[in-house]
mmCIF file of C-alpha atoms in Angstrom:
data_model
loop_
_atom_site.group_PDB
_atom_site.id
_atom_site.type_symbol
_atom_site.label_atom_id
_atom_site.label_comp_id
_atom_site.label_asym_id
_atom_site.label_seq_id
_atom_site.Cartn_x
_atom_site.Cartn_y
_atom_site.Cartn_z
ATOM 1 C CA MET A 1 -0.158 -0.047 -0.228
ATOM 2 C CA ALA A 2 1.551 3.294 -0.822
ATOM 3 C CA GLN A 3 2.389 5.710 1.760
ATOM 4 C CA THR A 4 -0.418 8.256 2.255
ATOM 5 C CA GLU A 5 -0.196 10.124 5.168
ATOM 6 C CA HIS A 6 -3.395 12.218 6.007
ATOM 7 C CA VAL A 7 -2.955 16.023 7.805
ATOM 8 C CA GLY A 8 -4.471 15.589 11.088
ATOM 9 C CA MET A 9 -4.587 17.598 14.523
ATOM 10 C CA ASN A 10 -0.817 17.027 15.614
ATOM 11 C CA LYS A 11 -0.237 18.927 18.694
ATOM 12 C CA THR A 12 3.407 17.921 19.392
ATOM 13 C CA GLY A 13 5.039 21.009 17.885
ATOM 14 C CA ILE A 14 5.579 24.353 19.811
ATOM 15 C CA GLN A 15 3.740 26.447 17.442
ATOM 16 C CA MET A 16 0.357 24.908 18.223
ATOM 17 C CA SER A 17 0.429 27.231 21.320
ATOM 18 C CA PRO A 18 2.383 30.348 20.570
ATOM 19 C CA ILE A 19 1.316 32.223 23.850
ATOM 20 C CA ASP A 20 2.010 29.050 26.453
ATOM 21 C CA SER A 21 5.217 28.241 24.697
ATOM 22 C CA LYS A 22 6.617 32.090 24.870
ATOM 23 C CA ALA A 23 5.394 32.000 28.520
ATOM 24 C CA MET A 24 7.729 28.893 29.126
ATOM 25 C CA GLN A 25 10.307 30.586 27.579
ATOM 26 C CA ASP A 26 10.288 33.721 29.196
ATOM 27 C CA ILE A 27 11.775 32.485 32.743
ATOM 28 C CA GLY A 28 12.463 34.979 35.114
ATOM 29 C CA PRO A 29 15.971 35.612 36.389
ATOM 30 C CA HIS A 30 15.068 34.228 39.999
ATOM 31 C CA LEU A 31 14.170 30.808 38.074
ATOM 32 C CA ALA A 32 17.082 30.770 35.860
ATOM 33 C CA GLY A 33 19.397 30.102 38.410
ATOM 34 C CA ASP A 34 23.313 30.061 37.914
ATOM 35 C CA GLN A 35 24.337 29.099 34.168
ATOM 36 C CA GLY A 36 25.697 25.755 34.450
ATOM 37 C CA ASP A 37 27.293 23.132 32.212
ATOM 38 C CA GLU A 38 27.234 19.326 31.751
ATOM 39 C CA SER A 39 30.727 18.422 33.446
ATOM 40 C CA ALA A 40 29.077 16.542 36.590
ATOM 41 C CA LEU A 41 26.933 14.844 34.250
ATOM 42 C CA ALA A 42 29.739 13.757 32.028
ATOM 43 C CA ASP A 43 32.056 13.282 35.340
ATOM 44 C CA MET A 44 28.961 10.412 36.228
ATOM 45 C CA ARG A 45 28.984 8.931 32.953
ATOM 46 C CA ASN A 46 32.890 8.578 32.863
ATOM 47 C CA ASP A 47 32.888 6.502 35.968
ATOM 48 C CA TYR A 48 30.242 4.573 34.982
ATOM 49 C CA ILE A 49 32.390 3.645 31.541
ATOM 50 C CA ALA A 50 35.295 3.302 33.581
ATOM 51 C CA ASN A 51 34.129 0.390 35.605
ATOM 52 C CA ALA A 52 31.569 -1.111 33.285
ATOM 53 C CA ASP A 53 31.531 -5.014 32.416
ATOM 54 C CA PRO A 54 32.031 -5.753 28.993
ATOM 55 C CA LEU A 55 28.951 -7.401 27.128
ATOM 56 C CA GLY A 56 30.178 -10.786 27.345
ATOM 57 C CA SER A 57 32.810 -12.757 26.594
ATOM 58 C CA ILE A 58 33.963 -15.288 23.468
ATOM 59 C CA PRO A 59 33.030 -18.832 24.834
ATOM 60 C CA LEU A 60 35.862 -21.110 25.057
ATOM 61 C CA PRO A 61 35.225 -23.980 22.496
ATOM 62 C CA GLY A 62 33.362 -27.037 23.792
ATOM 63 C CA THR A 63 34.977 -29.424 22.016
ATOM 64 C CA MET A 64 38.627 -31.007 21.498
ATOM 65 C CA THR A 65 38.062 -29.945 17.775
ATOM 66 C CA GLY A 66 37.032 -26.506 18.243
ATOM 67 C CA ALA A 67 40.199 -26.134 20.781
ATOM 68 C CA VAL A 68 43.036 -27.653 18.736
ATOM 69 C CA SER A 69 41.352 -25.386 15.785
ATOM 70 C CA MET A 70 41.535 -21.996 18.023
ATOM 71 C CA GLY A 71 44.869 -22.733 19.045
ATOM 72 C CA VAL A 72 46.167 -23.770 15.357
ATOM 73 C CA GLN A 73 44.471 -19.880 14.455
ATOM 74 C CA MET A 74 46.171 -18.315 17.326
ATOM 75 C CA LEU A 75 49.827 -19.902 16.559
ATOM 76 C CA LYS A 76 49.140 -18.727 13.252
ATOM 77 C CA GLY A 77 48.608 -14.693 14.326
ATOM 78 C CA ASN A 78 44.999 -14.827 13.390
ATOM 79 C CA SER A 79 41.920 -14.083 15.914
ATOM 80 C CA PRO A 80 39.724 -16.938 15.811
ATOM 81 C CA GLN A 81 37.527 -15.427 18.682
ATOM 82 C CA ILE A 82 36.898 -12.467 16.637
ATOM 83 C CA LEU A 83 35.611 -14.721 14.071
ATOM 84 C CA ILE A 84 33.430 -16.531 16.595
ATOM 85 C CA ASP A 85 32.408 -13.551 17.931
ATOM 86 C CA LYS A 86 31.205 -12.184 14.209
ATOM 87 C CA LEU A 87 29.822 -15.631 13.493
ATOM 88 C CA GLY A 88 27.500 -15.113 16.804
ATOM 89 C CA GLU A 89 26.360 -11.671 15.778
ATOM 90 C CA ARG A 90 25.170 -13.059 12.011
ATOM 91 C CA LEU A 91 23.557 -15.919 13.742
ATOM 92 C CA ALA A 92 21.332 -13.317 15.836
ATOM 93 C CA PHE A 93 20.828 -11.587 12.950
ATOM 94 C CA GLU A 94 19.204 -13.832 10.377
ATOM 95 C CA ARG A 95 17.115 -15.307 13.175
ATOM 96 C CA THR A 96 16.050 -11.932 13.696
ATOM 97 C CA GLY A 97 15.769 -11.342 9.800
ATOM 98 C CA THR A 98 13.581 -14.055 9.602
ATOM 99 C CA ARG A 99 11.282 -12.968 12.070
ATOM 100 C CA LEU A 100 11.099 -9.365 10.676
ATOM 101 C CA TYR A 101 9.791 -10.826 7.554
ATOM 102 C CA ASP A 102 7.328 -13.188 9.741
ATOM 103 C CA ALA A 103 5.815 -9.969 10.863
ATOM 104 C CA LEU A 104 5.691 -8.188 7.493
ATOM 105 C CA ILE A 105 4.108 -11.225 5.734
ATOM 106 C CA THR A 106 1.541 -10.996 8.413
ATOM 107 C CA LYS A 107 0.827 -7.054 7.584
ATOM 108 C CA CYS A 108 0.873 -7.359 4.200
ATOM 109 C CA GLU A 109 -1.797 -10.136 4.189
ATOM 110 C CA VAL A 110 -3.943 -7.529 5.370
ATOM 111 C CA LEU A 111 -2.542 -4.366 4.137
ATOM 112 C CA LEU A 112 -0.802 -4.750 0.455
ATOM 113 C CA ASP A 113 -2.480 -3.914 -2.556
ATOM 114 C CA GLY A 114 -1.366 -3.193 -6.496
ATOM 115 C CA ASP A 115 0.171 0.101 -5.846
ATOM 116 C CA ILE A 116 3.788 -1.665 -5.046
ATOM 117 C CA SER A 117 5.110 -4.590 -7.216
ATOM 118 C CA MET A 118 5.963 -6.503 -4.041
ATOM 119 C CA THR A 119 3.859 -9.698 -3.733
ATOM 120 C CA LEU A 120 3.711 -12.414 -0.822
ATOM 121 C CA GLU A 121 5.568 -14.691 -2.708
ATOM 122 C CA ASP A 122 8.757 -12.241 -2.744
ATOM 123 C CA LEU A 123 8.489 -11.746 0.587
ATOM 124 C CA GLU A 124 8.113 -15.892 1.606
ATOM 125 C CA HIS A 125 11.283 -15.904 -0.654
ATOM 126 C CA ILE A 126 13.340 -13.932 0.967
ATOM 127 C CA ARG A 127 12.068 -15.116 4.502
ATOM 128 C CA ALA A 128 12.990 -18.708 3.293
ATOM 129 C CA ASP A 129 16.579 -17.292 2.377
ATOM 130 C CA GLU A 130 16.954 -15.419 5.670
ATOM 131 C CA ALA A 131 16.382 -18.970 7.447
ATOM 132 C CA ARG A 132 18.720 -20.776 5.290
ATOM 133 C CA HIS A 133 21.428 -18.022 6.351
ATOM 134 C CA PHE A 134 20.608 -18.791 9.722
ATOM 135 C CA MET A 135 20.940 -22.465 9.411
ATOM 136 C CA LEU A 136 23.800 -21.957 7.517
ATOM 137 C CA VAL A 137 26.155 -19.432 10.225
ATOM 138 C CA LYS A 138 24.902 -22.374 12.925
ATOM 139 C CA ASP A 139 26.722 -25.217 10.528
ATOM 140 C CA ALA A 140 29.773 -23.077 10.668
ATOM 141 C CA ILE A 141 29.885 -22.420 14.154
ATOM 142 C CA GLU A 142 29.800 -26.202 14.618
ATOM 143 C CA SER A 143 32.262 -26.974 12.077
ATOM 144 C CA LEU A 144 34.682 -25.013 13.856
ATOM 145 C CA GLY A 145 33.924 -26.637 16.964
ATOM 146 C CA GLY A 146 31.646 -23.879 18.441
ATOM 147 C CA ASP A 147 28.480 -23.830 20.051
ATOM 148 C CA PRO A 148 25.859 -22.129 18.235
ATOM 149 C CA THR A 149 23.826 -21.477 21.338
ATOM 150 C CA SER A 150 26.113 -19.409 23.096
ATOM 151 C CA GLN A 151 25.172 -15.822 22.740
ATOM 152 C CA THR A 152 28.749 -13.838 21.873
ATOM 153 C CA PRO A 153 29.354 -9.840 22.621
ATOM 154 C CA SER A 154 28.180 -8.884 19.283
ATOM 155 C CA ALA A 155 25.614 -11.038 19.005
ATOM 156 C CA ASN A 156 24.177 -9.356 22.551
ATOM 157 C CA LEU A 157 24.980 -6.689 20.644
ATOM 158 C CA VAL A 158 22.729 -6.805 17.317
ATOM 159 C CA GLY A 159 19.925 -8.417 19.718
ATOM 160 C CA VAL A 160 19.926 -4.855 21.218
ATOM 161 C CA GLU A 161 20.178 -2.903 18.044
ATOM 162 C CA SER A 162 16.923 -5.032 16.525
ATOM 163 C CA MET A 163 14.898 -4.722 18.945
ATOM 164 C CA GLY A 164 13.365 -1.063 17.567
ATOM 165 C CA LEU A 165 13.119 -2.659 14.051
ATOM 166 C CA ILE A 166 10.841 -5.301 15.655
ATOM 167 C CA GLN A 167 8.990 -2.961 17.494
ATOM 168 C CA VAL A 168 8.392 -1.277 14.042
ATOM 169 C CA LEU A 169 7.139 -4.240 12.138
ATOM 170 C CA ASN A 170 4.763 -5.459 15.143
ATOM 171 C CA ASP A 171 3.159 -2.389 15.757
ATOM 172 C CA PRO A 172 -0.474 -2.657 14.144
ATOM 173 C CA ARG A 173 -0.224 1.277 13.304
ATOM 174 C CA THR A 174 2.818 0.883 11.009
ATOM 175 C CA SER A 175 1.967 0.940 7.209
ATOM 176 C CA VAL A 176 3.478 -1.324 4.837
ATOM 177 C CA ALA A 177 5.945 1.713 3.748
ATOM 178 C CA GLN A 178 6.709 2.421 7.221
ATOM 179 C CA SER A 179 7.614 -1.313 7.575
ATOM 180 C CA LEU A 180 9.582 -1.424 4.528
ATOM 181 C CA HIS A 181 11.740 1.300 5.865
ATOM 182 C CA ALA A 182 12.267 -0.815 8.792
ATOM 183 C CA ILE A 183 13.436 -3.448 6.519
ATOM 184 C CA VAL A 184 15.697 -1.398 4.537
ATOM 185 C CA THR A 185 17.568 -0.525 7.678
ATOM 186 C CA ALA A 186 17.619 -4.192 8.736
ATOM 187 C CA GLU A 187 18.899 -5.158 5.323
ATOM 188 C CA LEU A 188 21.629 -2.521 4.702
ATOM 189 C CA SER A 189 23.030 -3.872 8.348
ATOM 190 C CA ASP A 190 22.625 -7.318 7.132
ATOM 191 C CA LYS A 191 24.725 -6.615 3.973
ATOM 192 C CA ALA A 192 27.384 -4.803 6.064
ATOM 193 C CA GLY A 193 27.626 -7.819 8.596
ATOM 194 C CA TRP A 194 27.933 -10.614 5.661
ATOM 195 C CA GLU A 195 30.957 -8.686 3.837
ATOM 196 C CA THR A 196 32.901 -8.285 7.238
ATOM 197 C CA LEU A 197 31.995 -12.125 8.031
ATOM 198 C CA LEU A 198 33.112 -13.539 4.443
ATOM 199 C CA ALA A 199 36.597 -11.028 5.020
ATOM 200 C CA LEU A 200 37.350 -12.727 8.429
ATOM 201 C CA ALA A 201 36.794 -16.270 6.584
ATOM 202 C CA ASP A 202 39.076 -15.178 3.855
ATOM 203 C CA GLU A 203 41.958 -13.984 6.333
ATOM 204 C CA HIS A 204 41.246 -17.465 8.399
ATOM 205 C CA GLY A 205 41.794 -19.251 5.094
ATOM 206 C CA LEU A 206 38.439 -21.092 5.392
ATOM 207 C CA THR A 207 37.579 -21.550 1.869
ATOM 208 C CA GLU A 208 34.401 -23.734 2.048
ATOM 209 C CA LEU A 209 32.961 -20.725 4.384
ATOM 210 C CA VAL A 210 34.447 -18.512 1.741
ATOM 211 C CA ASN A 211 32.199 -19.774 -0.946
ATOM 212 C CA ASP A 212 29.101 -20.319 1.224
ATOM 213 C CA PHE A 213 29.423 -16.649 2.620
ATOM 214 C CA THR A 214 29.920 -15.403 -0.903
ATOM 215 C CA ILE A 215 26.449 -17.090 -2.155
ATOM 216 C CA ALA A 216 24.639 -15.512 1.262
ATOM 217 C CA LEU A 217 26.340 -11.968 0.519
ATOM 218 C CA ASN A 218 24.874 -11.962 -3.008
ATOM 219 C CA GLN A 219 21.276 -13.175 -1.889
ATOM 220 C CA GLU A 220 21.412 -10.240 0.838
ATOM 221 C CA ARG A 221 22.567 -7.522 -2.164
ATOM 222 C CA GLU A 222 19.684 -9.011 -3.823
ATOM 223 C CA HIS A 223 17.140 -8.619 -0.784
ATOM 224 C CA LEU A 224 18.567 -5.031 -0.278
ATOM 225 C CA ALA A 225 17.920 -3.797 -4.262
ATOM 226 C CA LEU A 226 14.438 -5.471 -4.001
ATOM 227 C CA VAL A 227 13.172 -3.741 -0.684
ATOM 228 C CA GLN A 228 14.981 -0.627 -1.549
ATOM 229 C CA THR A 229 12.609 -0.634 -4.924
ATOM 230 C CA TRP A 230 9.375 -1.353 -2.855
ATOM 231 C CA TYR A 231 10.447 1.256 -0.539
ATOM 232 C CA GLU A 232 10.535 3.538 -2.922
ATOM 233 C CA GLU A 233 7.292 2.631 -4.845
ATOM 234 C CA ALA A 234 5.627 2.952 -1.954
ATOM 235 C CA LEU A 235 6.410 6.485 -1.409
ATOM 236 C CA GLY A 236 5.657 6.987 -5.362
ATOM 237 C CA LEU A 237 9.583 8.244 -5.663
ATOM 238 C CA THR A 238 10.851 8.785 -9.482
ATOM 239 C CA TYR A 239 14.076 9.943 -10.446
ATOM 240 C CA GLY A 240 13.691 12.567 -13.127
ATOM 241 C CA ASP A 241 12.760 10.848 -16.080
ATOM 242 C CA VAL A 242 13.823 7.515 -14.644
ATOM 243 C CA ASP A 243 10.921 5.656 -12.934
ATOM 244 C CA ILE A 244 11.702 3.206 -10.185
ATOM 245 C CA ALA A 245 11.668 0.409 -12.230
ATOM 246 C CA GLY A 246 14.990 1.607 -13.785
ATOM 247 C CA ASP A 247 13.990 2.867 -17.384
ATOM 248 C CA THR A 248 16.281 4.669 -19.463
ATOM 249 C CA GLY A 249 15.612 8.396 -19.758
ATOM 250 C CA ALA A 250 17.607 10.328 -17.054
ATOM 251 C CA GLN A 251 18.402 13.676 -17.560
ATOM 252 C CA PRO A 252 22.495 14.869 -18.082
ATOM 253 C CA GLY A 253 24.079 14.597 -14.595
ATOM 254 C CA GLN A 254 21.365 12.507 -12.839
ATOM 255 C CA MET A 255 22.039 9.132 -11.168
ATOM 256 C CA SER A 256 19.942 6.352 -12.119
ATOM 257 C CA GLN A 257 18.294 4.237 -9.185
ATOM 258 C CA GLY A 258 20.745 1.678 -10.287
ATOM 259 C CA ASP A 259 23.831 3.743 -10.200
ATOM 260 C CA CYS A 260 22.898 4.362 -6.784
ATOM 261 C CA MET A 261 22.468 1.181 -5.748
ATOM 262 C CA LYS A 262 26.056 -0.214 -7.130
ATOM 263 C CA ASP A 263 28.279 -1.188 -4.277
#
C-alpha cells in the first residue's frame, strides 16, 4: 500500500500553542539560577564507562576439535575469537531477520495492494533465504567446534540494536511503507555484516566458508535492492525521467536508481 499520510491535529509542535510556548521561554531571572554546564553529568558517565563490565565474552570451545582449531589459528597469528564473535552476530541477526519478514508477511496479508510490485511470494522467498542463512551460520560455528547456542558479545549487541526494528514491524499502526523503511535498515546492516564475516573467513583461510558466505552475501545484496525498490514504490518516488523500475531517460548529470545501488 502506497504511503498516504493524512494531515490531522498533531499537537506535538510548539507552534500549536504560541502563547503558552512564549510564557515557557520567558523565564524570570529568579528561576533561571546559575548558568552551568554538563560537566558533572559527564563525570558520572565517565565513571560508569570506566568501571562497566563488557557485554560478554567469547565462549571457550566446547569440543577438542574446537580447542585445537582455535589454538592453530592463534599460532598463525589470527584472531579466531573475533571470527566466532562475528559468527554469533550473524546467527542472531539472521534469526531476527526471519522474524522481521514473518511480521511483514502478516502485515501485507491485510494491507498489501497493487501500488507496489512486491508480492507475498517475494517476501516468503526472502524469508526462506534468511532462515537458510541462519542454518548456514549455525553449521559454520559447529564446524569450527563452537557452540551456536552461546551468545557472543556481538550477538548481544545486534539483539539490542534490532529491538526497535521488531517493534516497528509488530506495531499494528505502521503502514507497509513504514515497515519497509525498517526492513531497508535491516538489510543495509545485514549486507555490511556479511561483508565483514566474509573478509574474516578469507583471512582465516576457510575456503569452504568463503564460498558459502559469498553466496549468502550476493543474496543479501539482491534482498537490499528489492526492498529499496519496494520502499520507493510505496513512497511514489521517481528519479527525474527515470521511474523506479530503472527505465532509461535520465537527464544529463542525474543518477539512476541502479547507479545509486552500485557497491
